[in-house]
């Protein structure tokens, strides 16, 4: 019986350590790994509810349950919000006219993402529309789909930026 308890506690410690690693990696965590860890933590909670051991007090058991629950909560929240964002859909405006409703897209955000190096197709997919829809909205708004080749900045501003970087990083 003591060996079973030791095995349970050792296994639980490994699962809680893995859970903490997953929590630290949120949002860049594998969803399958997060879901599997959540299930393991739920199983530990269930076993703790039915645990009877003369060497573990009720207070210790309650503290273990609270700790496990504190690990479950952020993983559950991440899984919930991740599942909501897997299929992005743009907000729609119904005009009362026939045809498809109008998509409300944040075109300035799309341009910023493009300037950061993201292709238009990926941006459109992230916004829940096709590339053609995004191009049409940009064209209708009079916004360019071209990426800026350089930043427009005058010499004085550039000198100020370089001076700040030099002061912050003296040994560069």
Tab-separated table of N, CA and C in Angstrom:
chain	number	residue	atom	x	y	z
A	1	UNK	N	0.819	-1.198	0.000
A	1	UNK	CA	0.000	0.000	0.000
A	1	UNK	C	0.864	1.263	0.000
A	2	UNK	N	1.957	1.236	0.766
A	2	UNK	CA	2.853	2.389	0.821
A	2	UNK	C	3.512	2.621	-0.531
A	3	UNK	N	3.838	1.534	-1.232
A	3	UNK	CA	4.435	1.673	-2.564
A	3	UNK	C	3.449	2.300	-3.543
A	4	UNK	N	2.171	1.935	-3.447
A	4	UNK	CA	1.146	2.523	-4.309
A	4	UNK	C	1.017	4.023	-4.048
A	5	UNK	N	1.040	4.405	-2.780
A	5	UNK	CA	0.929	5.821	-2.415
A	5	UNK	C	2.147	6.591	-2.923
A	6	UNK	N	3.324	6.027	-2.753
A	6	UNK	CA	4.533	6.677	-3.235
A	6	UNK	C	4.496	6.820	-4.757
A	7	UNK	N	4.043	5.781	-5.433
A	7	UNK	CA	3.926	5.827	-6.895
A	7	UNK	C	2.932	6.915	-7.324
A	8	UNK	N	1.804	7.004	-6.629
A	8	UNK	CA	0.791	8.023	-6.938
A	8	UNK	C	1.352	9.424	-6.723
A	9	UNK	N	1.999	9.658	-5.601
A	9	UNK	CA	2.527	10.981	-5.296
A	9	UNK	C	3.661	11.370	-6.248
A	10	UNK	N	4.517	10.417	-6.598
A	10	UNK	CA	5.594	10.684	-7.551
A	10	UNK	C	5.034	11.007	-8.931
A	11	UNK	N	4.069	10.219	-9.369
A	11	UNK	CA	3.427	10.481	-10.665
A	11	UNK	C	2.697	11.810	-10.675
A	12	UNK	N	2.030	12.133	-9.568
A	12	UNK	CA	1.313	13.411	-9.475
A	12	UNK	C	2.279	14.581	-9.521
A	13	UNK	N	3.428	14.432	-8.866
A	13	UNK	CA	4.429	15.500	-8.884
A	13	UNK	C	4.924	15.738	-10.306
A	14	UNK	N	5.120	14.673	-11.074
A	14	UNK	CA	5.563	14.805	-12.471
A	14	UNK	C	4.490	15.504	-13.311
A	15	UNK	N	3.231	15.110	-13.110
A	15	UNK	CA	2.142	15.728	-13.876
A	15	UNK	C	2.020	17.217	-13.540
A	16	UNK	N	2.131	17.571	-12.259
A	16	UNK	CA	2.014	18.991	-11.881
A	16	UNK	C	3.197	19.802	-12.408
A	17	UNK	N	4.375	19.185	-12.463
A	17	UNK	CA	5.543	19.864	-13.030
A	17	UNK	C	5.331	20.111	-14.524
A	18	UNK	N	4.834	19.091	-15.226
A	18	UNK	CA	4.522	19.248	-16.652
A	18	UNK	C	3.450	20.311	-16.869
A	19	UNK	N	2.457	20.328	-15.981
A	19	UNK	CA	1.378	21.316	-16.088
A	19	UNK	C	1.927	22.728	-15.939
A	20	UNK	N	2.861	22.918	-15.021
A	20	UNK	CA	3.447	24.242	-14.839
A	20	UNK	C	4.235	24.666	-16.070
A	21	UNK	N	4.909	23.726	-16.712
A	21	UNK	CA	5.626	24.040	-17.954
A	21	UNK	C	4.650	24.465	-19.050
A	22	UNK	N	3.522	23.780	-19.112
A	22	UNK	CA	2.506	24.131	-20.113
A	22	UNK	C	1.944	25.513	-19.827
A	23	UNK	N	1.664	25.802	-18.567
A	23	UNK	CA	1.134	27.120	-18.198
A	23	UNK	C	2.138	28.210	-18.557
A	24	UNK	N	3.412	27.955	-18.309
A	24	UNK	CA	4.447	28.943	-18.636
A	24	UNK	C	4.560	29.175	-20.142
A	25	UNK	N	4.181	28.170	-20.939
A	25	UNK	CA	4.296	28.272	-22.398
A	25	UNK	C	3.059	28.882	-23.057
A	26	UNK	N	1.987	29.111	-22.299
A	26	UNK	CA	0.772	29.685	-22.882
A	26	UNK	C	1.115	31.065	-23.419
A	27	UNK	N	0.717	31.453	-24.614
A	27	UNK	CA	-0.236	30.851	-25.524
A	27	UNK	C	0.383	29.927	-26.565
A	28	UNK	N	1.711	29.813	-26.593
A	28	UNK	CA	2.364	29.003	-27.622
A	28	UNK	C	2.494	27.554	-27.167
A	29	UNK	N	1.384	26.961	-26.762
A	29	UNK	CA	1.407	25.598	-26.245
A	29	UNK	C	0.599	24.698	-27.167
A	30	UNK	N	1.037	23.475	-27.303
A	30	UNK	CA	0.319	22.487	-28.098
A	30	UNK	C	-1.016	22.192	-27.412
A	31	UNK	N	-2.115	22.357	-28.128
A	31	UNK	CA	-3.438	22.185	-27.528
A	31	UNK	C	-3.687	20.753	-27.073
A	32	UNK	N	-3.172	19.775	-27.820
A	32	UNK	CA	-3.348	18.376	-27.417
A	32	UNK	C	-2.631	18.094	-26.101
A	33	UNK	N	-1.425	18.628	-25.951
A	33	UNK	CA	-0.673	18.436	-24.706
A	33	UNK	C	-1.386	19.109	-23.542
A	34	UNK	N	-1.940	20.300	-23.780
A	34	UNK	CA	-2.664	21.000	-22.724
A	34	UNK	C	-3.909	20.216	-22.314
A	35	UNK	N	-4.633	19.685	-23.294
A	35	UNK	CA	-5.845	18.921	-22.982
A	35	UNK	C	-5.509	17.631	-22.238
A	36	UNK	N	-4.462	16.958	-22.638
A	36	UNK	CA	-4.056	15.726	-21.967
A	36	UNK	C	-3.635	16.016	-20.521
A	37	UNK	N	-2.913	17.090	-20.320
A	37	UNK	CA	-2.493	17.459	-18.966
A	37	UNK	C	-3.689	17.840	-18.115
A	38	UNK	N	-4.652	18.529	-18.699
A	38	UNK	CA	-5.860	18.889	-17.964
A	38	UNK	C	-6.589	17.621	-17.494
A	39	UNK	N	-6.669	16.629	-18.348
A	39	UNK	CA	-7.327	15.371	-17.975
A	39	UNK	C	-6.576	14.657	-16.851
A	40	UNK	N	-5.260	14.661	-16.929
A	40	UNK	CA	-4.463	14.034	-15.873
A	40	UNK	C	-4.666	14.753	-14.540
A	41	UNK	N	-4.693	16.083	-14.587
A	41	UNK	CA	-4.913	16.852	-13.357
A	41	UNK	C	-6.300	16.583	-12.775
A	42	UNK	N	-7.296	16.460	-13.645
A	42	UNK	CA	-8.655	16.148	-13.180
A	42	UNK	C	-8.691	14.768	-12.525
A	43	UNK	N	-7.932	13.826	-13.078
A	43	UNK	CA	-7.866	12.487	-12.481
A	43	UNK	C	-7.192	12.542	-11.112
A	44	UNK	N	-6.164	13.350	-10.983
A	44	UNK	CA	-5.503	13.501	-9.687
A	44	UNK	C	-6.477	14.079	-8.660
A	45	UNK	N	-7.252	15.082	-9.077
A	45	UNK	CA	-8.256	15.654	-8.171
A	45	UNK	C	-9.246	14.592	-7.699
A	46	UNK	N	-9.707	13.784	-8.629
A	46	UNK	CA	-10.661	12.727	-8.292
A	46	UNK	C	-10.049	11.735	-7.303
A	47	UNK	N	-8.816	11.357	-7.547
A	47	UNK	CA	-8.144	10.420	-6.642
A	47	UNK	C	-7.895	11.048	-5.268
A	48	UNK	N	-7.573	12.337	-5.244
A	48	UNK	CA	-7.368	13.011	-3.962
A	48	UNK	C	-8.658	13.051	-3.147
A	49	UNK	N	-9.803	13.165	-3.831
A	49	UNK	CA	-11.090	13.157	-3.128
A	49	UNK	C	-11.322	11.842	-2.383
A	50	UNK	N	-10.826	10.765	-2.937
A	50	UNK	CA	-11.064	9.445	-2.362
A	50	UNK	C	-9.832	8.876	-1.666
A	51	UNK	N	-8.838	9.713	-1.459
A	51	UNK	CA	-7.593	9.273	-0.840
A	51	UNK	C	-7.773	9.059	0.661
A	52	UNK	N	-7.357	7.911	1.106
A	52	UNK	CA	-7.376	7.621	2.540
A	52	UNK	C	-6.005	7.096	2.920
A	53	UNK	N	-5.273	7.924	3.650
A	53	UNK	CA	-3.942	7.527	4.080
A	53	UNK	C	-3.718	8.128	5.462
A	54	UNK	N	-3.247	7.294	6.381
A	54	UNK	CA	-3.099	7.760	7.760
A	54	UNK	C	-1.969	8.769	7.913
A	55	UNK	N	-1.068	8.866	6.934
A	55	UNK	CA	0.052	9.786	7.028
A	55	UNK	C	-0.227	11.144	6.385
A	56	UNK	N	-1.335	11.254	5.668
A	56	UNK	CA	-1.696	12.518	5.012
A	56	UNK	C	-2.926	13.078	5.703
A	57	UNK	N	-2.779	14.270	6.274
A	57	UNK	CA	-3.888	14.895	6.999
A	57	UNK	C	-4.897	15.480	6.011
A	58	UNK	N	-6.078	15.774	6.518
A	58	UNK	CA	-7.103	16.404	5.678
A	58	UNK	C	-6.646	17.772	5.184
A	59	UNK	N	-5.914	18.478	6.016
A	59	UNK	CA	-5.405	19.797	5.617
A	59	UNK	C	-4.422	19.652	4.458
A	60	UNK	N	-3.527	18.681	4.545
A	60	UNK	CA	-2.570	18.453	3.456
A	60	UNK	C	-3.282	18.043	2.175
A	61	UNK	N	-4.284	17.203	2.343
A	61	UNK	CA	-5.042	16.760	1.173
A	61	UNK	C	-5.755	17.961	0.524
A	62	UNK	N	-6.303	18.839	1.349
A	62	UNK	CA	-7.001	20.023	0.834
A	62	UNK	C	-6.008	20.952	0.125
A	63	UNK	N	-4.822	21.115	0.677
A	63	UNK	CA	-3.796	21.959	0.047
A	63	UNK	C	-3.377	21.380	-1.307
A	64	UNK	N	-3.247	20.053	-1.379
A	64	UNK	CA	-2.893	19.414	-2.654
A	64	UNK	C	-3.990	19.649	-3.685
A	65	UNK	N	-5.240	19.516	-3.260
A	65	UNK	CA	-6.363	19.727	-4.187
A	65	UNK	C	-6.397	21.173	-4.683
A	66	UNK	N	-6.139	22.127	-3.786
A	66	UNK	CA	-6.129	23.535	-4.193
A	66	UNK	C	-5.005	23.805	-5.187
A	67	UNK	N	-3.857	23.190	-4.953
A	67	UNK	CA	-2.730	23.377	-5.865
A	67	UNK	C	-3.045	22.809	-7.250
A	68	UNK	N	-3.601	21.614	-7.273
A	68	UNK	CA	-3.951	20.995	-8.557
A	68	UNK	C	-5.006	21.841	-9.271
A	69	UNK	N	-5.993	22.340	-8.521
A	69	UNK	CA	-7.034	23.175	-9.125
A	69	UNK	C	-6.433	24.473	-9.666
A	70	UNK	N	-5.421	25.015	-8.971
A	70	UNK	CA	-4.784	26.247	-9.455
A	70	UNK	C	-4.034	26.007	-10.763
A	71	UNK	N	-3.667	24.762	-11.033
A	71	UNK	CA	-3.034	24.431	-12.310
A	71	UNK	C	-4.075	24.172	-13.397
A	72	UNK	N	-5.200	23.619	-13.017
A	72	UNK	CA	-6.251	23.299	-13.993
A	72	UNK	C	-6.854	24.568	-14.582
A	73	UNK	N	-7.092	25.566	-13.751
A	73	UNK	CA	-7.818	26.766	-14.187
A	73	UNK	C	-7.171	27.473	-15.378
A	74	UNK	N	-5.879	27.818	-15.352
A	74	UNK	CA	-5.318	28.504	-16.529
A	74	UNK	C	-5.297	27.628	-17.784
A	75	UNK	N	-5.126	26.325	-17.597
A	75	UNK	CA	-5.140	25.431	-18.759
A	75	UNK	C	-6.541	25.376	-19.354
A	76	UNK	N	-7.555	25.280	-18.498
A	76	UNK	CA	-8.946	25.284	-18.983
A	76	UNK	C	-9.251	26.579	-19.719
A	77	UNK	N	-8.843	27.698	-19.152
A	77	UNK	CA	-9.101	28.994	-19.796
A	77	UNK	C	-8.422	29.077	-21.150
A	78	UNK	N	-7.190	28.600	-21.223
A	78	UNK	CA	-6.487	28.627	-22.506
A	78	UNK	C	-7.198	27.753	-23.534
A	79	UNK	N	-7.605	26.562	-23.131
A	79	UNK	CA	-8.299	25.668	-24.070
A	79	UNK	C	-9.619	26.278	-24.526
A	80	UNK	N	-10.314	26.937	-23.628
A	80	UNK	CA	-11.588	27.572	-23.981
A	80	UNK	C	-11.364	28.686	-24.993
A	81	UNK	N	-10.434	29.593	-24.705
A	81	UNK	CA	-10.214	30.728	-25.601
A	81	UNK	C	-9.566	30.304	-26.909
A	82	UNK	N	-8.712	29.284	-26.852
A	82	UNK	CA	-8.091	28.791	-28.085
A	82	UNK	C	-9.140	28.177	-28.998
A	83	UNK	N	-10.103	27.459	-28.424
A	83	UNK	CA	-11.137	26.852	-29.255
A	83	UNK	C	-12.053	27.907	-29.858
A	84	UNK	N	-12.224	29.028	-29.165
A	84	UNK	CA	-13.052	30.097	-29.716
A	84	UNK	C	-12.371	30.805	-30.875
A	85	UNK	N	-11.029	30.858	-30.857
A	85	UNK	CA	-10.322	31.616	-31.882
A	85	UNK	C	-9.833	30.759	-33.041
A	86	UNK	N	-10.132	29.465	-33.054
A	86	UNK	CA	-9.665	28.616	-34.146
A	86	UNK	C	-10.377	28.925	-35.458
A	87	UNK	N	-11.602	29.372	-35.394
A	87	UNK	CA	-12.358	29.661	-36.597
A	87	UNK	C	-12.795	31.123	-36.561
A	88	UNK	N	-11.886	32.036	-36.935
A	88	UNK	CA	-12.231	33.449	-36.843
A	88	UNK	C	-13.304	33.811	-37.865
A	89	UNK	N	-14.221	34.591	-37.437
A	89	UNK	CA	-15.270	35.072	-38.332
A	89	UNK	C	-15.355	36.586	-38.189
A	90	UNK	N	-15.383	37.282	-39.305
A	90	UNK	CA	-15.475	38.744	-39.217
A	90	UNK	C	-16.865	39.163	-38.777
A	91	UNK	N	-16.944	40.351	-38.180
A	91	UNK	CA	-18.274	40.864	-37.853
A	91	UNK	C	-18.936	41.309	-39.161
A	92	UNK	N	-20.235	41.140	-39.223
A	92	UNK	CA	-20.977	41.421	-40.453
A	92	UNK	C	-21.968	42.542	-40.230
A	93	UNK	N	-22.196	43.337	-41.272
A	93	UNK	CA	-23.215	44.390	-41.250
A	93	UNK	C	-24.273	44.029	-42.283
A	94	UNK	N	-25.492	43.946	-41.841
A	94	UNK	CA	-26.593	43.654	-42.755
A	94	UNK	C	-27.179	44.981	-43.211
A	95	UNK	N	-27.120	45.204	-44.513
A	95	UNK	CA	-27.514	46.499	-45.082
A	95	UNK	C	-28.980	46.566	-45.450
A	96	UNK	N	-29.658	45.443	-45.438
A	96	UNK	CA	-31.060	45.428	-45.845
A	96	UNK	C	-31.227	45.209	-47.340
A	97	UNK	N	-30.105	45.217	-48.054
A	97	UNK	CA	-30.165	44.958	-49.486
A	97	UNK	C	-29.902	43.485	-49.730
A	98	UNK	N	-30.211	43.058	-50.944
A	98	UNK	CA	-29.966	41.667	-51.310
A	98	UNK	C	-28.484	41.410	-51.420
A	99	UNK	N	-28.106	40.170	-51.266
A	99	UNK	CA	-26.706	39.783	-51.405
A	99	UNK	C	-26.065	39.500	-50.059
A	100	UNK	N	-24.782	39.314	-50.118
A	100	UNK	CA	-24.037	38.993	-48.906
A	100	UNK	C	-23.938	40.209	-47.989
A	101	UNK	N	-23.858	39.955	-46.695
A	101	UNK	CA	-23.672	41.084	-45.773
A	101	UNK	C	-22.255	41.650	-45.903
A	102	UNK	N	-22.083	42.877	-45.454
A	102	UNK	CA	-20.804	43.568	-45.519
A	102	UNK	C	-19.917	43.107	-44.361
A	103	UNK	N	-18.652	42.755	-44.665
A	103	UNK	CA	-17.674	42.367	-43.631
A	103	UNK	C	-17.042	43.623	-43.054
A	104	UNK	N	-16.974	43.690	-41.744
A	104	UNK	CA	-16.287	44.799	-41.074
A	104	UNK	C	-14.872	44.340	-40.740
A	105	UNK	N	-13.902	44.833	-41.491
A	105	UNK	CA	-12.514	44.426	-41.306
A	105	UNK	C	-11.688	45.593	-40.786
A	106	UNK	N	-10.745	45.311	-39.915
A	106	UNK	CA	-9.815	46.319	-39.414
A	106	UNK	C	-8.670	46.422	-40.412
A	107	UNK	N	-8.837	47.290	-41.378
A	107	UNK	CA	-7.878	47.387	-42.476
A	107	UNK	C	-6.535	47.973	-42.042
A	108	UNK	N	-6.546	48.881	-41.068
A	108	UNK	CA	-5.282	49.438	-40.594
A	108	UNK	C	-4.460	48.366	-39.877
A	109	UNK	N	-5.146	47.513	-39.130
A	109	UNK	CA	-4.456	46.400	-38.473
A	109	UNK	C	-3.888	45.447	-39.526
A	110	UNK	N	-4.654	45.199	-40.574
A	110	UNK	CA	-4.189	44.313	-41.644
A	110	UNK	C	-2.937	44.890	-42.295
A	111	UNK	N	-2.924	46.193	-42.531
A	111	UNK	CA	-1.742	46.819	-43.129
A	111	UNK	C	-0.535	46.732	-42.197
A	112	UNK	N	-0.756	46.946	-40.895
A	112	UNK	CA	0.352	46.839	-39.944
A	112	UNK	C	0.930	45.424	-39.956
A	113	UNK	N	0.060	44.432	-39.991
A	113	UNK	CA	0.522	43.046	-40.045
A	113	UNK	C	1.314	42.782	-41.323
A	114	UNK	N	0.867	43.377	-42.422
A	114	UNK	CA	1.572	43.205	-43.689
A	114	UNK	C	2.944	43.881	-43.647
A	115	UNK	N	3.010	45.077	-43.060
A	115	UNK	CA	4.291	45.780	-42.956
A	115	UNK	C	5.276	44.996	-42.090
A	116	UNK	N	4.757	44.185	-41.173
A	116	UNK	CA	5.619	43.361	-40.316
A	116	UNK	C	6.116	42.110	-41.025
A	117	UNK	N	5.664	41.903	-42.271
A	117	UNK	CA	6.180	40.788	-43.059
A	117	UNK	C	5.201	39.659	-43.312
A	118	UNK	N	3.962	39.776	-42.849
A	118	UNK	CA	2.984	38.715	-43.063
A	118	UNK	C	2.360	38.831	-44.450
A	119	UNK	N	2.213	37.713	-45.161
A	119	UNK	CA	1.571	37.766	-46.484
A	119	UNK	C	0.068	38.045	-46.360
A	120	UNK	N	-0.488	38.673	-47.394
A	120	UNK	CA	-1.903	39.030	-47.378
A	120	UNK	C	-2.798	37.813	-47.190
A	121	UNK	N	-2.453	36.695	-47.784
A	121	UNK	CA	-3.289	35.487	-47.659
A	121	UNK	C	-3.383	35.022	-46.209
A	122	UNK	N	-2.259	35.077	-45.483
A	122	UNK	CA	-2.263	34.680	-44.070
A	122	UNK	C	-3.072	35.657	-43.222
A	123	UNK	N	-2.958	36.930	-43.531
A	123	UNK	CA	-3.710	37.949	-42.802
A	123	UNK	C	-5.202	37.750	-43.033
A	124	UNK	N	-5.581	37.510	-44.295
A	124	UNK	CA	-6.990	37.283	-44.626
A	124	UNK	C	-7.520	36.056	-43.882
A	125	UNK	N	-6.739	34.995	-43.870
A	125	UNK	CA	-7.157	33.773	-43.173
A	125	UNK	C	-7.346	34.036	-41.684
A	126	UNK	N	-6.427	34.784	-41.084
A	126	UNK	CA	-6.531	35.109	-39.658
A	126	UNK	C	-7.754	35.978	-39.366
A	127	UNK	N	-8.175	36.772	-40.356
A	127	UNK	CA	-9.348	37.628	-40.177
A	127	UNK	C	-10.642	36.912	-40.544
A	128	UNK	N	-10.529	35.697	-41.067
A	128	UNK	CA	-11.714	34.913	-41.376
A	128	UNK	C	-12.348	35.207	-42.713
A	129	UNK	N	-11.565	35.771	-43.643
A	129	UNK	CA	-12.079	36.076	-44.978
A	129	UNK	C	-11.101	35.526	-46.009
A	130	UNK	N	-11.491	35.593	-47.271
A	130	UNK	CA	-10.590	35.179	-48.335
A	130	UNK	C	-9.658	36.332	-48.687
A	131	UNK	N	-8.575	35.994	-49.375
A	131	UNK	CA	-7.650	37.022	-49.816
A	131	UNK	C	-8.309	38.028	-50.737
A	132	UNK	N	-9.200	37.542	-51.605
A	132	UNK	CA	-9.897	38.430	-52.535
A	132	UNK	C	-10.765	39.439	-51.788
A	133	UNK	N	-11.454	38.983	-50.741
A	133	UNK	CA	-12.285	39.892	-49.943
A	133	UNK	C	-11.420	40.978	-49.310
A	134	UNK	N	-10.282	40.600	-48.759
A	134	UNK	CA	-9.396	41.583	-48.135
A	134	UNK	C	-8.878	42.570	-49.177
A	135	UNK	N	-8.443	42.073	-50.345
A	135	UNK	CA	-7.984	42.962	-51.415
A	135	UNK	C	-9.089	43.935	-51.822
A	136	UNK	N	-10.309	43.438	-51.972
A	136	UNK	CA	-11.422	44.302	-52.379
A	136	UNK	C	-11.688	45.391	-51.345
A	137	UNK	N	-11.625	45.038	-50.069
A	137	UNK	CA	-11.852	46.033	-49.018
A	137	UNK	C	-10.737	47.083	-49.007
A	138	UNK	N	-9.495	46.641	-49.188
A	138	UNK	CA	-8.387	47.590	-49.232
A	138	UNK	C	-8.518	48.530	-50.433
A	139	UNK	N	-8.889	47.970	-51.578
A	139	UNK	CA	-9.051	48.775	-52.791
A	139	UNK	C	-10.174	49.788	-52.627
A	140	UNK	N	-11.298	49.329	-52.062
A	140	UNK	CA	-12.454	50.215	-51.858
A	140	UNK	C	-12.117	51.358	-50.893
A	141	UNK	N	-11.254	51.071	-49.891
A	141	UNK	CA	-10.862	52.096	-48.923
A	141	UNK	C	-9.730	52.979	-49.440
A	142	UNK	N	-9.204	52.640	-50.627
A	142	UNK	CA	-8.122	53.435	-51.198
A	142	UNK	C	-6.780	53.180	-50.538
A	143	UNK	N	-6.623	52.020	-49.911
A	143	UNK	CA	-5.370	51.672	-49.243
A	143	UNK	C	-4.534	50.780	-50.148
A	144	UNK	N	-3.247	50.943	-50.083
A	144	UNK	CA	-2.336	50.182	-50.933
A	144	UNK	C	-2.089	48.792	-50.356
A	145	UNK	N	-1.883	47.835	-51.248
A	145	UNK	CA	-1.529	46.483	-50.816
A	145	UNK	C	-0.019	46.280	-50.864
A	146	UNK	N	0.716	47.298	-51.305
A	146	UNK	CA	2.172	47.193	-51.402
A	146	UNK	C	2.794	47.418	-50.021
A	147	UNK	N	3.867	46.726	-49.789
A	147	UNK	CA	4.605	46.893	-48.541
A	147	UNK	C	5.555	48.079	-48.709
A	148	UNK	N	5.666	48.928	-47.680
A	148	UNK	CA	6.583	50.056	-47.755
A	148	UNK	C	8.014	49.532	-47.844
A	149	UNK	N	8.774	50.085	-48.773
A	149	UNK	CA	10.149	49.636	-48.947
A	149	UNK	C	11.065	50.210	-47.879
A	150	UNK	N	10.739	51.358	-47.359
A	150	UNK	CA	11.556	51.977	-46.330
A	150	UNK	C	10.656	52.881	-45.496
A	151	UNK	N	11.174	53.285	-44.362
A	151	UNK	CA	10.434	54.171	-43.482
A	151	UNK	C	10.820	55.609	-43.789
A	152	UNK	N	9.859	56.470	-43.845
A	152	UNK	CA	10.124	57.880	-44.077
A	152	UNK	C	10.499	58.502	-42.734
A	153	UNK	N	11.766	58.887	-42.621
A	153	UNK	CA	12.256	59.470	-41.366
A	153	UNK	C	13.319	60.494	-41.728
A	154	UNK	N	13.310	61.633	-41.048
A	154	UNK	CA	14.316	62.641	-41.370
A	154	UNK	C	15.608	62.351	-40.602
A	155	UNK	N	16.689	63.021	-40.982
A	155	UNK	CA	18.008	62.750	-40.415
A	155	UNK	C	18.064	63.025	-38.911
A	156	UNK	N	17.426	64.090	-38.463
A	156	UNK	CA	17.478	64.444	-37.044
A	156	UNK	C	16.788	63.386	-36.183
A	157	UNK	N	15.658	62.907	-36.644
A	157	UNK	CA	14.943	61.866	-35.906
A	157	UNK	C	15.757	60.588	-35.856
A	158	UNK	N	16.363	60.221	-36.981
A	158	UNK	CA	17.203	59.027	-37.027
A	158	UNK	C	18.402	59.165	-36.087
A	159	UNK	N	19.040	60.337	-36.080
A	159	UNK	CA	20.171	60.570	-35.168
A	159	UNK	C	19.726	60.434	-33.711
A	160	UNK	N	18.546	60.915	-33.383
A	160	UNK	CA	18.025	60.798	-32.016
A	160	UNK	C	17.797	59.349	-31.615
A	161	UNK	N	17.260	58.577	-32.530
A	161	UNK	CA	17.014	57.150	-32.247
A	161	UNK	C	18.339	56.423	-32.038
A	162	UNK	N	19.307	56.693	-32.896
A	162	UNK	CA	20.618	56.048	-32.771
A	162	UNK	C	21.292	56.456	-31.466
A	163	UNK	N	21.177	57.707	-31.080
A	163	UNK	CA	21.758	58.173	-29.812
A	163	UNK	C	21.138	57.453	-28.628
A	164	UNK	N	19.822	57.287	-28.625
A	164	UNK	CA	19.136	56.576	-27.537
A	164	UNK	C	19.579	55.128	-27.450
A	165	UNK	N	19.685	54.466	-28.597
A	165	UNK	CA	20.123	53.069	-28.598
A	165	UNK	C	21.570	52.978	-28.093
A	166	UNK	N	22.410	53.898	-28.503
A	166	UNK	CA	23.808	53.889	-28.074
A	166	UNK	C	23.909	54.100	-26.566
A	167	UNK	N	23.103	55.003	-26.019
A	167	UNK	CA	23.140	55.239	-24.577
A	167	UNK	C	22.616	54.059	-23.788
A	168	UNK	N	21.597	53.362	-24.305
A	168	UNK	CA	21.026	52.218	-23.606
A	168	UNK	C	21.938	50.995	-23.679
A	169	UNK	N	22.713	50.877	-24.752
A	169	UNK	CA	23.560	49.700	-24.957
A	169	UNK	C	24.985	50.191	-25.224
A	170	UNK	N	25.689	50.500	-24.177
A	170	UNK	CA	27.001	51.149	-24.302
A	170	UNK	C	28.046	50.288	-24.994
A	171	UNK	N	27.958	48.970	-24.888
A	171	UNK	CA	29.012	48.103	-25.399
A	171	UNK	C	28.685	47.491	-26.747
A	172	UNK	N	27.811	48.088	-27.494
A	172	UNK	CA	27.491	47.574	-28.824
A	172	UNK	C	28.412	48.185	-29.832
